[in-house]
Amino acid sequence: MCGLIGCTGVKCAAKILYGGLEDLEYRGYDSAGIAVLEKGKIVAAKRKGRVCALKTAAEELCGTSGIGHTRWATHGRPSDENAHPHTSGRFSVVHNGIIENYSKIKEELEGEGYEFSSQTDSEVVVHLLNKYYRGDLKETVLCAVERLKGAFALCILCEGYEGFVAVKYRNPIIVGYGSGGALYAASDMPALAGLSGSVAVLKDGQIAFASEGKISFCDFYGEPVCLTFSPVPAAARSTRLGGFPHYMIKEINEIPAAVKNTAHAFAEEKCFAALSRAAKKRGGFGEIFMCGCGTAYHSALAASYFAEAELGIPVRAETAGEFRYKKSAVGGGTLFVAVSQSGETADTVEAARAAKAAGAYVVALTNVPYSALTGIADTVVPVRAGTEICVAATKSYCGQIAALALLSATLKGGTAYSRTLADLKEIGAKCSAAISDCGVEDVARACASSSGVYFIGRGIDYPVALEGSLKLKEVSYVPGEGYPAGELKHGTIALIDGGTLAVAVITDRSLGEKTASAVEQIYSRGGRAAVVCAEGCAPSNLAERADFIIEVPACPAYLSPIVSVIPLQLIAYRTAVILGRDPDKPRNLAKSVTVE
Ligand code: AGP
C-alpha cells in the first residue's frame, strides 16, 4: 500500500528515486511523485497514473537529496493533486498508511489558516511539521508524530537540512548505506538491493535522520536508539523479468524453486526444534487456528484439511479480517498460524497480535523475514519463494503449502517430517511438468469469452477452486466464483446458462464421481466444463464428456494443492493476456494491503 523512497548524498536524486519507484510500483500505481532539494529549495513533480507517467518530469529535476512515492489510493481518488509528496512551507512529505485522526487535525489546521490542496489524510502531516517548526528539525518531527494516530511510514524533506528523515509506525521502512556516502530509505528491500550495501529495518516508534553520510536514530520520545545493519538478503536482489513478458509467468515458473527453498529453510532455521519444544512446553496444542487474507487464506484453508486429518485435533482456517474482530476462544492451548506473503497485511498482523494477547502460541509463516509479522510471532516459519513482484500471488502460495505441510508433520512427530521432506523433493519435477505441459490455451479462450466462470472442488480441491477463481478475477476481471462442488445446487446453479464455464478440480479419485455429478448439473443447464485433474483421477465418463481436460501429475493428496493450482494460475494468466490486461498490475489493487 504505497511505496516510499528517500535518498541523499547521490549525484542525481531524481534518477535514483525514479528507479526506486519502478521497483516499488507493485505497492500501488494510482500516482507517483518525487520531491528534491534543488539549491536548498523543494521542487516537486507528481502525476496521476503509473510511475512511467512521471518520467519526463523527473528527468528535469536535479539535486542530491529527495523523496519519492507511488500511491495506492485510500483517501481521495487517484489524481495529480492527491499524489504525494505533499508540501507545506519548508517541508515535503510522502506517507504510507492511514492517519486515522486526520479529520480532527485538518479541522484544527484549517482553523489556523493552513490551506489544503488534496483530499488525502496524509496532507495533515506536512502541515503539522510546518506548524511546529521553530528551527529544530528533530523537535518538529517529534511534535508532529505525537499527534498522529493510525499507521504511518514517512519520508520527510526539509529545506535547510541536506538529507531526509524516515519515520516508522506500523508500516515498513528500511534504511541503508550506499557507496560514496549515499544514504537511502525505502518501503521494501528490492528498492534498496542495487543501492545499499547494508540495511537496517526500523521498528515501530523509531525515526531515522539521514544526512552527510550518516544515519542516526531516535525513538518517538527523542531518546537515541541503535539499529543493527546487515547485508541486503540475496532473495531481494533478483527482481528483474529475465526474458519473461510478465512477472506473473516468471513467478509461476519459479514454483519448483520456491518449494525446494522453503523445505531447505525449514530445516536450516531449525523450525522443527522450535515447534516441537513449544508443543512440549504447552503439553501439546489442543487446536490450531490458521489465518490469512486472499491467497494466504486459501493456503491456510487447504492446510486445515490435511493438518486436521494428520493431527486429529480441530484445525480451523479463517480470514484474518474476520478473526480479529471476533470474540474468539483462542488461548494457551492454541497454536495460531498467521500466513502472509508480505508479513505486512494489516488484518493478518492485527489478528496475530490479538491471538498473542489471548495467550496463543503464534507462528508467522511468511516470505518476508524482516516484516511486521515476524516481530510479533513466537516462531517464524520461513517461506522462501523469493521476492514476489506480481500483485497476484502464485509461487508464494505453493511455498506456503510446503511450509504448512512441514509444520503439520513436525507436530505429528514420528516419521511424518522425514516423509514430508521426501515428498516435497519429488514435487518440484511434478510442478515443472505441470507448468510446461498442461496446455491451458483453449480453456483461457473459453474463460475470456465467458460471462462467468465457476471453480468447483471437494475436500482439499475446494480451497484450490477458491484460489483459481480469485486468480482469474484479479488479473482478467472475468467474473467468477469458487464453490464447494456439493454447494452449487443450493442456489448458485440459478446463474448457470449457456455463457457459463465451470472449472472442476479433481485430485482425489474417491471424490471424482461426486464432483462429476456437479458437472452434469452444469451441463444440464447448458453450461460448459473444463476438468483439471490429477492423472487418472477423473471418472472416465467425465473425461469423455468434458469440453476441456487438463491433467497434472499425481502426487500425495496433502501436497496436491501445490500442483493442481498451476493450471489455474496459467488459465488466469493467459486469460488476462488474451483480454489485453496487465496481469502484474491489476486495476484497483496493490500487493500488500497495509491498511484496514
Ligand atoms: C493474491 O493474489 C492477492 N493479490 C491477495 O489476495 C493477497 O494474497 C492478500 O492480500 C494477502 O497478502 P499477504 O499474503 O501479503 O498477506
PDB file of C-alpha atoms in Angstrom, residues 256-508:
ATOM      1  CA  PRO A 256       9.665 -25.563  -8.150  1.00  0.00           C
ATOM      2  CA  ALA A 257      12.446 -23.423  -6.629  1.00  0.00           C
ATOM      3  CA  ALA A 258      10.014 -21.860  -4.134  1.00  0.00           C
ATOM      4  CA  VAL A 259       9.012 -25.292  -2.825  1.00  0.00           C
ATOM      5  CA  LYS A 260      12.589 -26.574  -2.717  1.00  0.00           C
ATOM      6  CA  ASN A 261      13.972 -23.479  -0.968  1.00  0.00           C
ATOM      7  CA  THR A 262      11.128 -23.443   1.542  1.00  0.00           C
ATOM      8  CA  ALA A 263      11.843 -27.040   2.512  1.00  0.00           C
ATOM      9  CA  HIS A 264      15.567 -26.195   2.928  1.00  0.00           C
ATOM     10  CA  ALA A 265      14.796 -23.137   5.007  1.00  0.00           C
ATOM     11  CA  PHE A 266      12.526 -25.102   7.357  1.00  0.00           C
ATOM     12  CA  ALA A 267      15.464 -27.330   8.222  1.00  0.00           C
ATOM     13  CA  GLU A 268      18.048 -24.521   8.210  1.00  0.00           C
ATOM     14  CA  GLU A 269      16.055 -22.289  10.570  1.00  0.00           C
ATOM     15  CA  LYS A 270      15.575 -25.175  12.996  1.00  0.00           C
ATOM     16  CA  CYS A 271      11.780 -24.824  12.869  1.00  0.00           C
ATOM     17  CA  PHE A 272      11.379 -28.483  13.769  1.00  0.00           C
ATOM     18  CA  ALA A 273      13.147 -27.998  17.103  1.00  0.00           C
ATOM     19  CA  ALA A 274      11.373 -24.720  17.928  1.00  0.00           C
ATOM     20  CA  LEU A 275       7.884 -26.054  17.178  1.00  0.00           C
ATOM     21  CA  SER A 276       8.469 -29.390  18.945  1.00  0.00           C
ATOM     22  CA  ARG A 277       9.776 -27.532  22.006  1.00  0.00           C
ATOM     23  CA  ALA A 278       6.773 -25.184  22.039  1.00  0.00           C
ATOM     24  CA  ALA A 279       4.311 -28.074  21.705  1.00  0.00           C
ATOM     25  CA  LYS A 280       6.043 -29.972  24.535  1.00  0.00           C
ATOM     26  CA  LYS A 281       6.143 -26.935  26.801  1.00  0.00           C
ATOM     27  CA  ARG A 282       2.394 -26.402  26.414  1.00  0.00           C
ATOM     28  CA  GLY A 283       1.597 -30.097  26.813  1.00  0.00           C
ATOM     29  CA  GLY A 284       0.636 -30.274  23.132  1.00  0.00           C
ATOM     30  CA  PHE A 285      -1.718 -27.969  21.269  1.00  0.00           C
ATOM     31  CA  GLY A 286      -5.443 -28.625  21.600  1.00  0.00           C
ATOM     32  CA  GLU A 287      -6.356 -26.757  18.430  1.00  0.00           C
ATOM     33  CA  ILE A 288      -4.846 -24.839  15.550  1.00  0.00           C
ATOM     34  CA  PHE A 289      -6.071 -21.607  14.041  1.00  0.00           C
ATOM     35  CA  MET A 290      -4.719 -20.561  10.666  1.00  0.00           C
ATOM     36  CA  CYS A 291      -5.343 -17.035   9.433  1.00  0.00           C
ATOM     37  CA  GLY A 292      -4.515 -15.045   6.333  1.00  0.00           C
ATOM     38  CA  CYS A 293      -6.113 -12.905   3.645  1.00  0.00           C
ATOM     39  CA  GLY A 294      -6.815 -13.656  -0.019  1.00  0.00           C
ATOM     40  CA  THR A 295      -4.418 -16.241  -1.377  1.00  0.00           C
ATOM     41  CA  ALA A 296      -2.763 -16.703   2.018  1.00  0.00           C
ATOM     42  CA  TYR A 297      -6.177 -17.599   3.456  1.00  0.00           C
ATOM     43  CA  HIS A 298      -6.616 -20.158   0.684  1.00  0.00           C
ATOM     44  CA  SER A 299      -3.321 -21.841   1.507  1.00  0.00           C
ATOM     45  CA  ALA A 300      -4.323 -21.867   5.188  1.00  0.00           C
ATOM     46  CA  LEU A 301      -7.693 -23.396   4.283  1.00  0.00           C
ATOM     47  CA  ALA A 302      -6.007 -26.098   2.180  1.00  0.00           C
ATOM     48  CA  ALA A 303      -3.646 -26.847   5.067  1.00  0.00           C
ATOM     49  CA  SER A 304      -6.546 -27.099   7.519  1.00  0.00           C
ATOM     50  CA  TYR A 305      -7.767 -30.150   5.551  1.00  0.00           C
ATOM     51  CA  PHE A 306      -4.515 -32.093   5.768  1.00  0.00           C
ATOM     52  CA  ALA A 307      -3.442 -30.888   9.213  1.00  0.00           C
ATOM     53  CA  GLU A 308      -6.742 -31.844  10.845  1.00  0.00           C
ATOM     54  CA  ALA A 309      -6.620 -35.289   9.223  1.00  0.00           C
ATOM     55  CA  GLU A 310      -2.978 -35.767  10.235  1.00  0.00           C
ATOM     56  CA  LEU A 311      -3.132 -34.411  13.788  1.00  0.00           C
ATOM     57  CA  GLY A 312      -6.633 -35.400  14.886  1.00  0.00           C
ATOM     58  CA  ILE A 313      -7.283 -32.024  16.558  1.00  0.00           C
ATOM     59  CA  PRO A 314      -9.540 -29.216  15.320  1.00  0.00           C
ATOM     60  CA  VAL A 315      -7.731 -27.117  12.742  1.00  0.00           C
ATOM     61  CA  ARG A 316      -9.615 -24.042  11.581  1.00  0.00           C
ATOM     62  CA  ALA A 317      -8.797 -21.558   8.866  1.00  0.00           C
ATOM     63  CA  GLU A 318     -10.310 -18.122   8.928  1.00  0.00           C
ATOM     64  CA  THR A 319      -9.802 -14.853   7.083  1.00  0.00           C
ATOM     65  CA  ALA A 320      -7.719 -12.583   9.294  1.00  0.00           C
ATOM     66  CA  GLY A 321     -10.123  -9.668   8.852  1.00  0.00           C
ATOM     67  CA  GLU A 322     -12.912 -11.721  10.418  1.00  0.00           C
ATOM     68  CA  PHE A 323     -10.799 -13.293  13.138  1.00  0.00           C
ATOM     69  CA  ARG A 324      -9.504 -10.022  14.528  1.00  0.00           C
ATOM     70  CA  TYR A 325     -12.948  -8.611  15.289  1.00  0.00           C
ATOM     71  CA  LYS A 326     -14.436 -11.798  16.660  1.00  0.00           C
ATOM     72  CA  LYS A 327     -14.701 -12.882  20.266  1.00  0.00           C
ATOM     73  CA  SER A 328     -12.694 -15.990  19.618  1.00  0.00           C
ATOM     74  CA  ALA A 329     -11.929 -18.659  22.182  1.00  0.00           C
ATOM     75  CA  VAL A 330      -8.205 -18.956  21.419  1.00  0.00           C
ATOM     76  CA  GLY A 331      -5.976 -19.394  24.457  1.00  0.00           C
ATOM     77  CA  GLY A 332      -2.858 -21.045  25.851  1.00  0.00           C
ATOM     78  CA  GLY A 333      -3.635 -24.355  24.158  1.00  0.00           C
ATOM     79  CA  THR A 334      -3.978 -22.771  20.711  1.00  0.00           C
ATOM     80  CA  LEU A 335      -1.376 -22.733  18.001  1.00  0.00           C
ATOM     81  CA  PHE A 336      -2.106 -19.673  15.870  1.00  0.00           C
ATOM     82  CA  VAL A 337      -0.515 -19.656  12.420  1.00  0.00           C
ATOM     83  CA  ALA A 338      -0.540 -16.309  10.619  1.00  0.00           C
ATOM     84  CA  VAL A 339       0.069 -16.859   6.907  1.00  0.00           C
ATOM     85  CA  SER A 340       1.188 -13.891   4.820  1.00  0.00           C
ATOM     86  CA  GLN A 341       3.432 -13.463   1.809  1.00  0.00           C
ATOM     87  CA  SER A 342       4.383  -9.914   2.737  1.00  0.00           C
ATOM     88  CA  GLY A 343       4.110 -10.195   6.512  1.00  0.00           C
ATOM     89  CA  GLU A 344       2.669  -6.663   6.362  1.00  0.00           C
ATOM     90  CA  THR A 345      -1.054  -7.247   5.701  1.00  0.00           C
ATOM     91  CA  ALA A 346      -2.750  -5.160   8.379  1.00  0.00           C
ATOM     92  CA  ASP A 347      -5.564  -7.633   9.117  1.00  0.00           C
ATOM     93  CA  THR A 348      -3.168 -10.569   9.451  1.00  0.00           C
ATOM     94  CA  VAL A 349      -0.719  -8.646  11.629  1.00  0.00           C
ATOM     95  CA  GLU A 350      -3.535  -7.482  13.922  1.00  0.00           C
ATOM     96  CA  ALA A 351      -5.083 -10.964  14.046  1.00  0.00           C
ATOM     97  CA  ALA A 352      -1.706 -12.330  15.174  1.00  0.00           C
ATOM     98  CA  ARG A 353      -1.425  -9.583  17.775  1.00  0.00           C
ATOM     99  CA  ALA A 354      -4.919 -10.431  19.093  1.00  0.00           C
ATOM    100  CA  ALA A 355      -4.138 -14.157  19.238  1.00  0.00           C
ATOM    101  CA  LYS A 356      -0.892 -13.469  21.083  1.00  0.00           C
ATOM    102  CA  ALA A 357      -2.679 -11.230  23.579  1.00  0.00           C
ATOM    103  CA  ALA A 358      -5.152 -14.072  24.180  1.00  0.00           C
ATOM    104  CA  GLY A 359      -2.257 -16.382  25.114  1.00  0.00           C
ATOM    105  CA  ALA A 360      -1.928 -18.397  21.884  1.00  0.00           C
ATOM    106  CA  TYR A 361       1.461 -19.518  20.605  1.00  0.00           C
ATOM    107  CA  VAL A 362       1.904 -17.508  17.399  1.00  0.00           C
ATOM    108  CA  VAL A 363       3.725 -18.695  14.303  1.00  0.00           C
ATOM    109  CA  ALA A 364       4.429 -16.257  11.457  1.00  0.00           C
ATOM    110  CA  LEU A 365       4.565 -18.142   8.183  1.00  0.00           C
ATOM    111  CA  THR A 366       5.869 -15.549   5.759  1.00  0.00           C
ATOM    112  CA  ASN A 367       8.003 -14.866   2.714  1.00  0.00           C
ATOM    113  CA  VAL A 368       9.479 -11.676   4.193  1.00  0.00           C
ATOM    114  CA  PRO A 369      11.807 -12.318   7.138  1.00  0.00           C
ATOM    115  CA  TYR A 370      12.047  -8.673   8.256  1.00  0.00           C
ATOM    116  CA  SER A 371       8.306  -7.971   8.232  1.00  0.00           C
ATOM    117  CA  ALA A 372       5.961  -6.706  10.958  1.00  0.00           C
ATOM    118  CA  LEU A 373       4.523 -10.202  11.423  1.00  0.00           C
ATOM    119  CA  THR A 374       7.885 -11.705  12.321  1.00  0.00           C
ATOM    120  CA  GLY A 375       8.244  -9.092  15.066  1.00  0.00           C
ATOM    121  CA  ILE A 376       5.063 -10.329  16.771  1.00  0.00           C
ATOM    122  CA  ALA A 377       5.464 -14.086  16.415  1.00  0.00           C
ATOM    123  CA  ASP A 378       6.889 -16.603  18.882  1.00  0.00           C
ATOM    124  CA  THR A 379       8.369 -18.551  15.968  1.00  0.00           C
ATOM    125  CA  VAL A 380       8.892 -17.753  12.320  1.00  0.00           C
ATOM    126  CA  VAL A 381       8.361 -20.471   9.734  1.00  0.00           C
ATOM    127  CA  PRO A 382      10.016 -19.189   6.579  1.00  0.00           C
ATOM    128  CA  VAL A 383       8.561 -19.362   3.098  1.00  0.00           C
ATOM    129  CA  ARG A 384      11.439 -18.922   0.660  1.00  0.00           C
ATOM    130  CA  ALA A 385       9.605 -18.177  -2.544  1.00  0.00           C
ATOM    131  CA  GLY A 386      11.902 -15.235  -3.322  1.00  0.00           C
ATOM    132  CA  THR A 387      10.625 -11.715  -3.920  1.00  0.00           C
ATOM    133  CA  GLU A 388       7.170 -11.800  -5.483  1.00  0.00           C
ATOM    134  CA  ILE A 389       6.532  -8.734  -7.638  1.00  0.00           C
ATOM    135  CA  CYS A 390       3.303  -9.623  -9.468  1.00  0.00           C
ATOM    136  CA  VAL A 391       0.331  -8.417  -7.438  1.00  0.00           C
ATOM    137  CA  ALA A 392      -1.261 -11.840  -7.910  1.00  0.00           C
ATOM    138  CA  ALA A 393       0.363 -14.337  -5.563  1.00  0.00           C
ATOM    139  CA  THR A 394       1.491 -17.556  -7.267  1.00  0.00           C
ATOM    140  CA  LYS A 395       4.800 -19.040  -6.108  1.00  0.00           C
ATOM    141  CA  SER A 396       4.263 -17.786  -2.546  1.00  0.00           C
ATOM    142  CA  TYR A 397       1.023 -19.825  -2.326  1.00  0.00           C
ATOM    143  CA  CYS A 398       2.910 -23.003  -3.245  1.00  0.00           C
ATOM    144  CA  GLY A 399       5.718 -22.144  -0.803  1.00  0.00           C
ATOM    145  CA  GLN A 400       3.103 -21.590   1.918  1.00  0.00           C
ATOM    146  CA  ILE A 401       1.533 -25.025   1.347  1.00  0.00           C
ATOM    147  CA  ALA A 402       5.002 -26.623   1.551  1.00  0.00           C
ATOM    148  CA  ALA A 403       5.796 -24.811   4.818  1.00  0.00           C
ATOM    149  CA  LEU A 404       2.370 -25.663   6.281  1.00  0.00           C
ATOM    150  CA  ALA A 405       2.850 -29.331   5.380  1.00  0.00           C
ATOM    151  CA  LEU A 406       6.195 -29.344   7.208  1.00  0.00           C
ATOM    152  CA  LEU A 407       4.650 -27.587  10.203  1.00  0.00           C
ATOM    153  CA  SER A 408       1.864 -30.168  10.402  1.00  0.00           C
ATOM    154  CA  ALA A 409       4.334 -33.045  10.031  1.00  0.00           C
ATOM    155  CA  THR A 410       6.531 -31.600  12.789  1.00  0.00           C
ATOM    156  CA  LEU A 411       3.596 -31.540  15.194  1.00  0.00           C
ATOM    157  CA  LYS A 412       2.648 -35.075  14.196  1.00  0.00           C
ATOM    158  CA  GLY A 413       6.103 -36.376  15.112  1.00  0.00           C
ATOM    159  CA  GLY A 414       7.467 -39.844  14.285  1.00  0.00           C
ATOM    160  CA  THR A 415       8.388 -40.284  10.653  1.00  0.00           C
ATOM    161  CA  ALA A 416       5.945 -37.668   9.343  1.00  0.00           C
ATOM    162  CA  TYR A 417       8.591 -34.957   8.990  1.00  0.00           C
ATOM    163  CA  SER A 418      11.068 -37.035   7.001  1.00  0.00           C
ATOM    164  CA  ARG A 419       8.214 -38.392   4.851  1.00  0.00           C
ATOM    165  CA  THR A 420       7.044 -34.851   4.063  1.00  0.00           C
ATOM    166  CA  LEU A 421      10.556 -33.736   3.210  1.00  0.00           C
ATOM    167  CA  ALA A 422      10.898 -36.714   0.870  1.00  0.00           C
ATOM    168  CA  ASP A 423       7.508 -36.000  -0.748  1.00  0.00           C
ATOM    169  CA  LEU A 424       8.434 -32.345  -1.237  1.00  0.00           C
ATOM    170  CA  LYS A 425      11.636 -33.394  -3.004  1.00  0.00           C
ATOM    171  CA  GLU A 426       9.507 -35.122  -5.662  1.00  0.00           C
ATOM    172  CA  ILE A 427       7.101 -32.215  -6.086  1.00  0.00           C
ATOM    173  CA  GLY A 428       9.469 -29.890  -7.976  1.00  0.00           C
ATOM    174  CA  ALA A 429       9.574 -32.133 -11.054  1.00  0.00           C
ATOM    175  CA  LYS A 430       5.781 -32.554 -10.999  1.00  0.00           C
ATOM    176  CA  CYS A 431       5.328 -28.770 -10.867  1.00  0.00           C
ATOM    177  CA  SER A 432       7.757 -28.318 -13.769  1.00  0.00           C
ATOM    178  CA  ALA A 433       5.790 -30.874 -15.781  1.00  0.00           C
ATOM    179  CA  ALA A 434       2.513 -29.105 -14.985  1.00  0.00           C
ATOM    180  CA  ILE A 435       3.980 -25.729 -15.980  1.00  0.00           C
ATOM    181  CA  SER A 436       5.314 -26.884 -19.322  1.00  0.00           C
ATOM    182  CA  ASP A 437       2.756 -29.500 -20.404  1.00  0.00           C
ATOM    183  CA  CYS A 438      -0.686 -28.684 -19.119  1.00  0.00           C
ATOM    184  CA  GLY A 439      -1.946 -26.776 -22.187  1.00  0.00           C
ATOM    185  CA  VAL A 440      -4.408 -24.166 -20.930  1.00  0.00           C
ATOM    186  CA  GLU A 441      -4.827 -22.033 -24.044  1.00  0.00           C
ATOM    187  CA  ASP A 442      -8.266 -23.330 -25.098  1.00  0.00           C
ATOM    188  CA  VAL A 443      -9.629 -23.014 -21.569  1.00  0.00           C
ATOM    189  CA  ALA A 444      -8.223 -19.475 -21.318  1.00  0.00           C
ATOM    190  CA  ARG A 445     -10.004 -18.559 -24.574  1.00  0.00           C
ATOM    191  CA  ALA A 446     -13.222 -20.014 -23.211  1.00  0.00           C
ATOM    192  CA  CYS A 447     -12.773 -18.007 -19.969  1.00  0.00           C
ATOM    193  CA  ALA A 448     -12.120 -14.838 -21.943  1.00  0.00           C
ATOM    194  CA  SER A 449     -15.489 -15.166 -23.692  1.00  0.00           C
ATOM    195  CA  SER A 450     -17.494 -16.422 -20.690  1.00  0.00           C
ATOM    196  CA  SER A 451     -19.987 -14.362 -18.759  1.00  0.00           C
ATOM    197  CA  GLY A 452     -18.853 -16.110 -15.592  1.00  0.00           C
ATOM    198  CA  VAL A 453     -16.550 -18.914 -14.522  1.00  0.00           C
ATOM    199  CA  TYR A 454     -17.357 -21.197 -11.577  1.00  0.00           C
ATOM    200  CA  PHE A 455     -14.495 -23.104 -10.000  1.00  0.00           C
ATOM    201  CA  ILE A 456     -15.631 -26.143  -8.054  1.00  0.00           C
ATOM    202  CA  GLY A 457     -13.931 -28.816  -5.978  1.00  0.00           C
ATOM    203  CA  ARG A 458     -14.469 -31.077  -2.988  1.00  0.00           C
ATOM    204  CA  GLY A 459     -12.264 -31.656   0.027  1.00  0.00           C
ATOM    205  CA  ILE A 460      -8.797 -30.227  -0.466  1.00  0.00           C
ATOM    206  CA  ASP A 461      -9.743 -29.312  -4.050  1.00  0.00           C
ATOM    207  CA  TYR A 462     -12.210 -26.739  -2.756  1.00  0.00           C
ATOM    208  CA  PRO A 463      -9.590 -24.230  -1.480  1.00  0.00           C
ATOM    209  CA  VAL A 464      -7.771 -24.723  -4.791  1.00  0.00           C
ATOM    210  CA  ALA A 465     -11.010 -23.863  -6.617  1.00  0.00           C
ATOM    211  CA  LEU A 466     -11.287 -20.714  -4.488  1.00  0.00           C
ATOM    212  CA  GLU A 467      -7.745 -19.773  -5.398  1.00  0.00           C
ATOM    213  CA  GLY A 468      -8.347 -20.414  -9.118  1.00  0.00           C
ATOM    214  CA  SER A 469     -11.355 -18.149  -9.011  1.00  0.00           C
ATOM    215  CA  LEU A 470      -9.538 -15.366  -7.141  1.00  0.00           C
ATOM    216  CA  LYS A 471      -6.637 -15.517  -9.593  1.00  0.00           C
ATOM    217  CA  LEU A 472      -8.901 -15.273 -12.639  1.00  0.00           C
ATOM    218  CA  LYS A 473     -10.928 -12.398 -11.206  1.00  0.00           C
ATOM    219  CA  GLU A 474      -7.999 -10.319 -10.079  1.00  0.00           C
ATOM    220  CA  VAL A 475      -5.906 -10.473 -13.226  1.00  0.00           C
ATOM    221  CA  SER A 476      -8.509 -10.796 -16.010  1.00  0.00           C
ATOM    222  CA  TYR A 477     -11.615  -9.163 -14.422  1.00  0.00           C
ATOM    223  CA  VAL A 478     -13.759 -12.054 -15.682  1.00  0.00           C
ATOM    224  CA  PRO A 479     -16.470 -12.586 -13.016  1.00  0.00           C
ATOM    225  CA  GLY A 480     -16.411 -15.891 -11.241  1.00  0.00           C
ATOM    226  CA  GLU A 481     -16.732 -17.755  -8.000  1.00  0.00           C
ATOM    227  CA  GLY A 482     -15.117 -20.630  -6.205  1.00  0.00           C
ATOM    228  CA  TYR A 483     -17.577 -23.116  -4.738  1.00  0.00           C
ATOM    229  CA  PRO A 484     -17.608 -26.436  -2.931  1.00  0.00           C
ATOM    230  CA  ALA A 485     -18.856 -28.778  -5.673  1.00  0.00           C
ATOM    231  CA  GLY A 486     -21.727 -30.000  -3.495  1.00  0.00           C
ATOM    232  CA  GLU A 487     -22.971 -26.489  -2.706  1.00  0.00           C
ATOM    233  CA  LEU A 488     -23.568 -25.320  -6.256  1.00  0.00           C
ATOM    234  CA  LYS A 489     -27.044 -26.854  -6.378  1.00  0.00           C
ATOM    235  CA  HIS A 490     -28.101 -24.962  -3.261  1.00  0.00           C
ATOM    236  CA  GLY A 491     -28.628 -21.676  -5.059  1.00  0.00           C
ATOM    237  CA  THR A 492     -25.739 -20.639  -7.270  1.00  0.00           C
ATOM    238  CA  ILE A 493     -26.790 -23.013 -10.026  1.00  0.00           C
ATOM    239  CA  ALA A 494     -29.505 -20.455 -10.828  1.00  0.00           C
ATOM    240  CA  LEU A 495     -26.748 -18.428 -12.518  1.00  0.00           C
ATOM    241  CA  ILE A 496     -25.657 -21.182 -14.896  1.00  0.00           C
ATOM    242  CA  ASP A 497     -26.568 -20.680 -18.559  1.00  0.00           C
ATOM    243  CA  GLY A 498     -25.006 -21.123 -21.975  1.00  0.00           C
ATOM    244  CA  GLY A 499     -22.424 -18.435 -21.308  1.00  0.00           C
ATOM    245  CA  THR A 500     -21.111 -20.115 -18.165  1.00  0.00           C
ATOM    246  CA  LEU A 501     -17.941 -22.130 -17.882  1.00  0.00           C
ATOM    247  CA  ALA A 502     -17.243 -24.384 -14.911  1.00  0.00           C
ATOM    248  CA  VAL A 503     -13.741 -25.492 -13.974  1.00  0.00           C
ATOM    249  CA  ALA A 504     -13.827 -28.620 -11.835  1.00  0.00           C
ATOM    250  CA  VAL A 505     -10.734 -29.596  -9.827  1.00  0.00           C
ATOM    251  CA  ILE A 506     -10.376 -33.306  -9.054  1.00  0.00           C
ATOM    252  CA  THR A 507      -7.266 -34.697  -7.385  1.00  0.00           C
ATOM    253  CA  ASP A 508      -8.924 -37.310  -5.188  1.00  0.00           C
TER     254      ASP A 508
END
